[in-house]
Amino acid sequence: MDVSISDKHGEDSDSLNHETCGWGPVRPKCCQRFRSPRYLLLCLCGASFIQGMVVNGLISVVISSLEKRYSLSSSESGLIASCYDIMSAISLIPISYFGGIGVKSRYLSLGLLSIAAGSFIFSLPHFTSDVYNFGRVDDNLLCLMNGSSSCSTYSPSASNLSVSDYKFVFYLAMLLMGVGSVPLFTLAQPFLDESVPVRSASLYLGIYHCCNVLGPAAGYIIGAISLSYYVDIDRIQKVTVNSESSRFVGAWWVGFLFGALLAALMAIPLMGFPGILPKTTDYKEGREKETYKTGGQSDRSLGDGDQMGEGVGETTTNCFGVYKSFKVLFMNPTFVFLTLAETTEGFVLAGSSTFLPKFAEVQFSLPAATAALYVGAAIIPAGGLSTFMGGFIVKRFNLSVRGILKFCVGLMMTSTVLGLFLLIHCPSVPFAGVNIEYGQASSSGTKFLGSFRSDSCYRNCSCTQADNYNPVCGVDGITFYSPCYAGCYNIDKTTSPWIIGDLILS
């Protein structure tokens, strides 16, 4: 008898903990006022904002700086961003399934702690590596083969030869952030959706997604500010290179320390939320009635799937339960096509957003900080406002499930048409030896700058290493690897701008 009474008290205690705010056995009465959808939305928006700021904002901004600082290739830097997606895909199924039948707030808070750990680890290479040595500019810009100056501008020390190995630290950090971000996309939305009335769900979800879009914009802005300062600002007193120089590397690590702190702090209140909020059961019943009323047989299968999923969650948590849940989901055509639509959208946005700041740097010859600021300024009105307006329109016109689907299809078709304008682009810059041959005249019939001597124009040039890359542009718009490859043979440094042979450098 004593055992059964103890078991009953244990069950009552678990039920109480599942419905009240608190942390473990600590359940303050003053915290119970926060057990409402509004405060849940506030915490989820904060978590989504931080995740977007770190993963989709800061990472994209610092890609080019990491390549320069740690001698990474584009494929290696691209793998940094890919590690996030790879780990998210691997952990998606177990987290979404077991989190769906468990206490969602706990999984969400643990995910934030994982993001905090990953963000902190991402900044560690700055503190464990040597001071960045950007080298010096060689006096002999021409790099003539028979010249007296050496072609090498900077010989890295032995400790810097393996600096690219820090890429594995970045990989580990992104893996942690990948697994930590999964609950925010698979559990946060259902948690919020089941905690509010059907009529208000679209507005709540619109605000949530709006914060997820504003997060990257904030990341771009924070990254732009931090990249305007020198990378070793905490180690050296005087910086001899300005931010406009191609050798300048900004303080890429500052934003990740800030993001790690915010994520750790936000995990504390989120962990205190109960598994369900008041009236959650009533809202679920109302949503099922809406589904049966507007959807027909296709939507009924989704409602049956929800019920079956709940039954499976109550009876088993093994692999067979996962299989039954997946079978129900993939037999519903509405769910399948919505998933494909979301996948297609993510395919486009993930690739473009990661390298958009770097593209702006290269295409418009902008410093990393300026490129990040421009991209962030474009995302704020385009992403944040439109996401909020989408949720507001659904609530304002009280759209049904079928109406929401028609609304989405219309917007997607409009977006596809507008996306075709991206095919309009400027022609590639003519680069001698890259996309046009040496000795090839331009369309206007003019010749290269300097004394045009066919093969002898560049026969005496050496220094083809990337460290000696010093492009110059001719009056006919053709770019050369260096002044030597343009046929120039002397430099007059007494004037400003410099005169290199027949070429003027400002």
Short mmCIF file of N, CA and C in Angstrom, two decimals, residues 56-147:
data_model
loop_
_atom_site.label_atom_id
_atom_site.label_comp_id
_atom_site.label_asym_id
_atom_site.label_seq_id
_atom_site.Cartn_x
_atom_site.Cartn_y
_atom_site.Cartn_z
N ASN A 56 22.88 32.12 -39.62
CA ASN A 56 22.57 32.65 -40.95
C ASN A 56 23.10 34.05 -41.19
N GLY A 57 23.56 34.72 -40.15
CA GLY A 57 24.08 36.07 -40.30
C GLY A 57 25.59 36.15 -40.17
N LEU A 58 26.09 35.87 -38.98
CA LEU A 58 27.52 36.02 -38.72
C LEU A 58 28.36 35.09 -39.57
N ILE A 59 27.91 33.85 -39.73
CA ILE A 59 28.68 32.88 -40.52
C ILE A 59 28.87 33.39 -41.94
N SER A 60 27.81 33.90 -42.54
CA SER A 60 27.90 34.40 -43.91
C SER A 60 28.83 35.60 -44.02
N VAL A 61 28.83 36.45 -43.00
CA VAL A 61 29.63 37.66 -43.04
C VAL A 61 31.12 37.37 -42.96
N VAL A 62 31.50 36.39 -42.14
CA VAL A 62 32.92 36.17 -41.85
C VAL A 62 33.57 35.15 -42.77
N ILE A 63 32.84 34.58 -43.71
CA ILE A 63 33.41 33.54 -44.58
C ILE A 63 34.67 34.04 -45.28
N SER A 64 34.60 35.19 -45.91
CA SER A 64 35.76 35.70 -46.64
C SER A 64 36.91 36.04 -45.70
N SER A 65 36.61 36.52 -44.50
CA SER A 65 37.66 36.83 -43.53
C SER A 65 38.34 35.56 -43.04
N LEU A 66 37.58 34.49 -42.85
CA LEU A 66 38.18 33.22 -42.43
C LEU A 66 39.08 32.66 -43.53
N GLU A 67 38.67 32.80 -44.77
CA GLU A 67 39.51 32.33 -45.88
C GLU A 67 40.85 33.04 -45.88
N LYS A 68 40.82 34.33 -45.63
CA LYS A 68 42.06 35.11 -45.65
C LYS A 68 42.90 34.85 -44.40
N ARG A 69 42.26 34.78 -43.25
CA ARG A 69 42.99 34.64 -41.99
C ARG A 69 43.59 33.25 -41.82
N TYR A 70 42.87 32.22 -42.23
CA TYR A 70 43.31 30.85 -41.98
C TYR A 70 43.63 30.10 -43.27
N SER A 71 43.86 30.81 -44.34
CA SER A 71 44.30 30.22 -45.61
C SER A 71 43.38 29.09 -46.06
N LEU A 72 42.10 29.36 -46.10
CA LEU A 72 41.11 28.36 -46.49
C LEU A 72 40.70 28.59 -47.94
N SER A 73 40.45 27.50 -48.63
CA SER A 73 39.92 27.59 -49.98
C SER A 73 38.41 27.78 -49.92
N SER A 74 37.82 28.09 -51.06
CA SER A 74 36.37 28.28 -51.11
C SER A 74 35.62 26.99 -50.78
N SER A 75 36.17 25.86 -51.20
CA SER A 75 35.53 24.58 -50.89
C SER A 75 35.59 24.29 -49.40
N GLU A 76 36.69 24.64 -48.75
CA GLU A 76 36.82 24.41 -47.31
C GLU A 76 35.89 25.34 -46.53
N SER A 77 35.81 26.58 -46.94
CA SER A 77 34.89 27.50 -46.26
C SER A 77 33.44 27.12 -46.53
N GLY A 78 33.17 26.61 -47.72
CA GLY A 78 31.82 26.15 -48.01
C GLY A 78 31.43 24.95 -47.16
N LEU A 79 32.40 24.10 -46.85
CA LEU A 79 32.13 22.94 -46.01
C LEU A 79 31.80 23.36 -44.58
N ILE A 80 32.32 24.51 -44.15
CA ILE A 80 31.98 25.01 -42.82
C ILE A 80 30.47 25.21 -42.72
N ALA A 81 29.90 25.88 -43.70
CA ALA A 81 28.46 26.09 -43.70
C ALA A 81 27.70 24.78 -43.92
N SER A 82 28.28 23.87 -44.70
CA SER A 82 27.60 22.60 -44.98
C SER A 82 27.52 21.71 -43.76
N CYS A 83 28.49 21.81 -42.86
CA CYS A 83 28.47 20.98 -41.65
C CYS A 83 27.21 21.24 -40.84
N TYR A 84 26.75 22.47 -40.84
CA TYR A 84 25.51 22.80 -40.14
C TYR A 84 24.33 22.04 -40.74
N ASP A 85 24.22 22.05 -42.05
CA ASP A 85 23.11 21.36 -42.71
C ASP A 85 23.22 19.85 -42.58
N ILE A 86 24.44 19.34 -42.66
CA ILE A 86 24.63 17.89 -42.55
C ILE A 86 24.18 17.39 -41.18
N MET A 87 24.61 18.08 -40.12
CA MET A 87 24.25 17.64 -38.78
C MET A 87 22.76 17.85 -38.52
N SER A 88 22.20 18.90 -39.08
CA SER A 88 20.76 19.11 -38.92
C SER A 88 19.96 17.98 -39.55
N ALA A 89 20.40 17.53 -40.73
CA ALA A 89 19.70 16.44 -41.40
C ALA A 89 19.81 15.13 -40.62
N ILE A 90 21.00 14.88 -40.05
CA ILE A 90 21.21 13.64 -39.31
C ILE A 90 20.36 13.60 -38.04
N SER A 91 20.31 14.71 -37.33
CA SER A 91 19.61 14.74 -36.04
C SER A 91 18.14 15.11 -36.15
N LEU A 92 17.67 15.39 -37.35
CA LEU A 92 16.30 15.85 -37.53
C LEU A 92 15.27 14.82 -37.07
N ILE A 93 15.41 13.58 -37.51
CA ILE A 93 14.41 12.56 -37.21
C ILE A 93 14.33 12.24 -35.72
N PRO A 94 15.45 11.90 -35.06
CA PRO A 94 15.32 11.56 -33.63
C PRO A 94 14.85 12.72 -32.77
N ILE A 95 15.32 13.94 -33.04
CA ILE A 95 14.92 15.07 -32.21
C ILE A 95 13.45 15.41 -32.42
N SER A 96 13.00 15.42 -33.67
CA SER A 96 11.60 15.77 -33.93
C SER A 96 10.65 14.72 -33.39
N TYR A 97 11.04 13.45 -33.43
CA TYR A 97 10.14 12.39 -32.95
C TYR A 97 10.09 12.36 -31.43
N PHE A 98 11.25 12.21 -30.80
CA PHE A 98 11.27 12.11 -29.34
C PHE A 98 10.93 13.44 -28.69
N GLY A 99 11.27 14.55 -29.33
CA GLY A 99 10.86 15.84 -28.79
C GLY A 99 9.37 16.06 -28.90
N GLY A 100 8.75 15.48 -29.93
CA GLY A 100 7.31 15.62 -30.10
C GLY A 100 6.51 14.90 -29.04
N ILE A 101 7.04 13.81 -28.50
CA ILE A 101 6.32 13.07 -27.47
C ILE A 101 6.85 13.39 -26.08
N GLY A 102 7.83 14.29 -26.00
CA GLY A 102 8.40 14.69 -24.72
C GLY A 102 8.04 16.13 -24.38
N VAL A 103 8.81 16.69 -23.47
CA VAL A 103 8.61 18.09 -23.07
C VAL A 103 9.38 18.97 -24.04
N LYS A 104 8.67 19.67 -24.88
CA LYS A 104 9.31 20.45 -25.95
C LYS A 104 10.22 21.54 -25.42
N SER A 105 9.84 22.17 -24.32
CA SER A 105 10.65 23.27 -23.80
C SER A 105 12.04 22.80 -23.39
N ARG A 106 12.16 21.58 -22.92
CA ARG A 106 13.48 21.06 -22.53
C ARG A 106 14.36 20.86 -23.76
N TYR A 107 13.80 20.31 -24.80
CA TYR A 107 14.58 20.12 -26.03
C TYR A 107 14.98 21.47 -26.62
N LEU A 108 14.10 22.44 -26.55
CA LEU A 108 14.42 23.76 -27.09
C LEU A 108 15.54 24.43 -26.31
N SER A 109 15.50 24.32 -24.99
CA SER A 109 16.55 24.93 -24.17
C SER A 109 17.88 24.22 -24.36
N LEU A 110 17.86 22.90 -24.47
CA LEU A 110 19.10 22.16 -24.73
C LEU A 110 19.66 22.52 -26.10
N GLY A 111 18.78 22.75 -27.06
CA GLY A 111 19.25 23.19 -28.37
C GLY A 111 19.94 24.54 -28.31
N LEU A 112 19.40 25.46 -27.52
CA LEU A 112 20.05 26.77 -27.37
C LEU A 112 21.41 26.64 -26.70
N LEU A 113 21.51 25.76 -25.71
CA LEU A 113 22.81 25.54 -25.06
C LEU A 113 23.82 24.96 -26.05
N SER A 114 23.35 24.11 -26.95
CA SER A 114 24.24 23.57 -27.98
C SER A 114 24.70 24.66 -28.94
N ILE A 115 23.80 25.58 -29.29
CA ILE A 115 24.18 26.71 -30.13
C ILE A 115 25.18 27.60 -29.42
N ALA A 116 24.98 27.81 -28.12
CA ALA A 116 25.91 28.63 -27.34
C ALA A 116 27.29 28.00 -27.31
N ALA A 117 27.34 26.68 -27.11
CA ALA A 117 28.64 25.99 -27.09
C ALA A 117 29.31 26.06 -28.46
N GLY A 118 28.53 25.85 -29.52
CA GLY A 118 29.11 25.92 -30.86
C GLY A 118 29.61 27.31 -31.21
N SER A 119 28.86 28.33 -30.82
CA SER A 119 29.28 29.70 -31.10
C SER A 119 30.56 30.05 -30.36
N PHE A 120 30.68 29.58 -29.12
CA PHE A 120 31.90 29.85 -28.35
C PHE A 120 33.10 29.12 -28.95
N ILE A 121 32.90 27.86 -29.33
CA ILE A 121 33.99 27.09 -29.94
C ILE A 121 34.42 27.72 -31.25
N PHE A 122 33.47 28.28 -31.99
CA PHE A 122 33.80 28.91 -33.27
C PHE A 122 34.78 30.06 -33.10
N SER A 123 34.73 30.74 -31.98
CA SER A 123 35.62 31.89 -31.74
C SER A 123 36.97 31.49 -31.18
N LEU A 124 37.14 30.24 -30.75
CA LEU A 124 38.37 29.81 -30.09
C LEU A 124 39.63 29.94 -30.95
N PRO A 125 39.59 29.66 -32.26
CA PRO A 125 40.82 29.80 -33.05
C PRO A 125 41.49 31.16 -32.94
N HIS A 126 40.72 32.19 -32.71
CA HIS A 126 41.35 33.51 -32.56
C HIS A 126 42.24 33.56 -31.32
N PHE A 127 41.82 32.92 -30.25
CA PHE A 127 42.56 32.99 -28.99
C PHE A 127 43.69 31.97 -28.92
N THR A 128 43.64 30.94 -29.74
CA THR A 128 44.68 29.90 -29.69
C THR A 128 45.70 30.03 -30.81
N SER A 129 45.46 30.88 -31.79
CA SER A 129 46.41 31.06 -32.89
C SER A 129 47.29 32.27 -32.64
N ASP A 130 48.38 32.36 -33.41
CA ASP A 130 49.30 33.49 -33.28
C ASP A 130 48.67 34.76 -33.82
N VAL A 131 49.32 35.88 -33.52
CA VAL A 131 48.88 37.16 -34.05
C VAL A 131 48.97 37.13 -35.57
N TYR A 132 47.96 37.66 -36.21
CA TYR A 132 47.91 37.65 -37.67
C TYR A 132 49.01 38.53 -38.24
N ASN A 133 49.80 37.96 -39.15
CA ASN A 133 50.87 38.69 -39.84
C ASN A 133 50.47 38.81 -41.30
N PHE A 134 50.09 40.01 -41.70
CA PHE A 134 49.61 40.20 -43.07
C PHE A 134 50.72 40.44 -44.06
N GLY A 135 51.99 40.43 -43.61
CA GLY A 135 53.12 40.58 -44.52
C GLY A 135 53.34 42.03 -44.88
N ARG A 136 54.04 42.26 -45.96
CA ARG A 136 54.36 43.61 -46.41
C ARG A 136 54.27 43.66 -47.92
N VAL A 137 54.16 44.85 -48.44
CA VAL A 137 54.12 45.03 -49.89
C VAL A 137 55.53 45.08 -50.41
N ASP A 138 55.85 44.27 -51.41
CA ASP A 138 57.19 44.25 -51.99
C ASP A 138 57.42 45.52 -52.79
N ASP A 139 58.64 46.04 -52.71
CA ASP A 139 58.96 47.25 -53.45
C ASP A 139 58.92 47.02 -54.95
N ASN A 140 59.21 45.80 -55.36
CA ASN A 140 59.25 45.50 -56.79
C ASN A 140 57.88 44.99 -57.22
N LEU A 141 56.98 45.90 -57.59
CA LEU A 141 55.64 45.50 -58.01
C LEU A 141 55.64 44.77 -59.33
N LEU A 142 56.73 44.95 -60.11
CA LEU A 142 56.73 44.37 -61.45
C LEU A 142 57.05 42.89 -61.43
N CYS A 143 57.86 42.44 -60.46
CA CYS A 143 58.26 41.04 -60.38
C CYS A 143 58.94 40.59 -61.67
N LEU A 144 59.90 41.38 -62.13
CA LEU A 144 60.66 40.97 -63.31
C LEU A 144 61.56 39.80 -62.96
N MET A 145 61.71 38.87 -63.89
CA MET A 145 62.47 37.67 -63.63
C MET A 145 63.93 37.98 -63.34
N ASN A 146 64.48 38.98 -64.00
CA ASN A 146 65.88 39.31 -63.82
C ASN A 146 66.09 40.44 -62.81
N GLY A 147 65.02 40.80 -62.09
CA GLY A 147 65.14 41.88 -61.13
C GLY A 147 65.91 41.45 -59.90
#
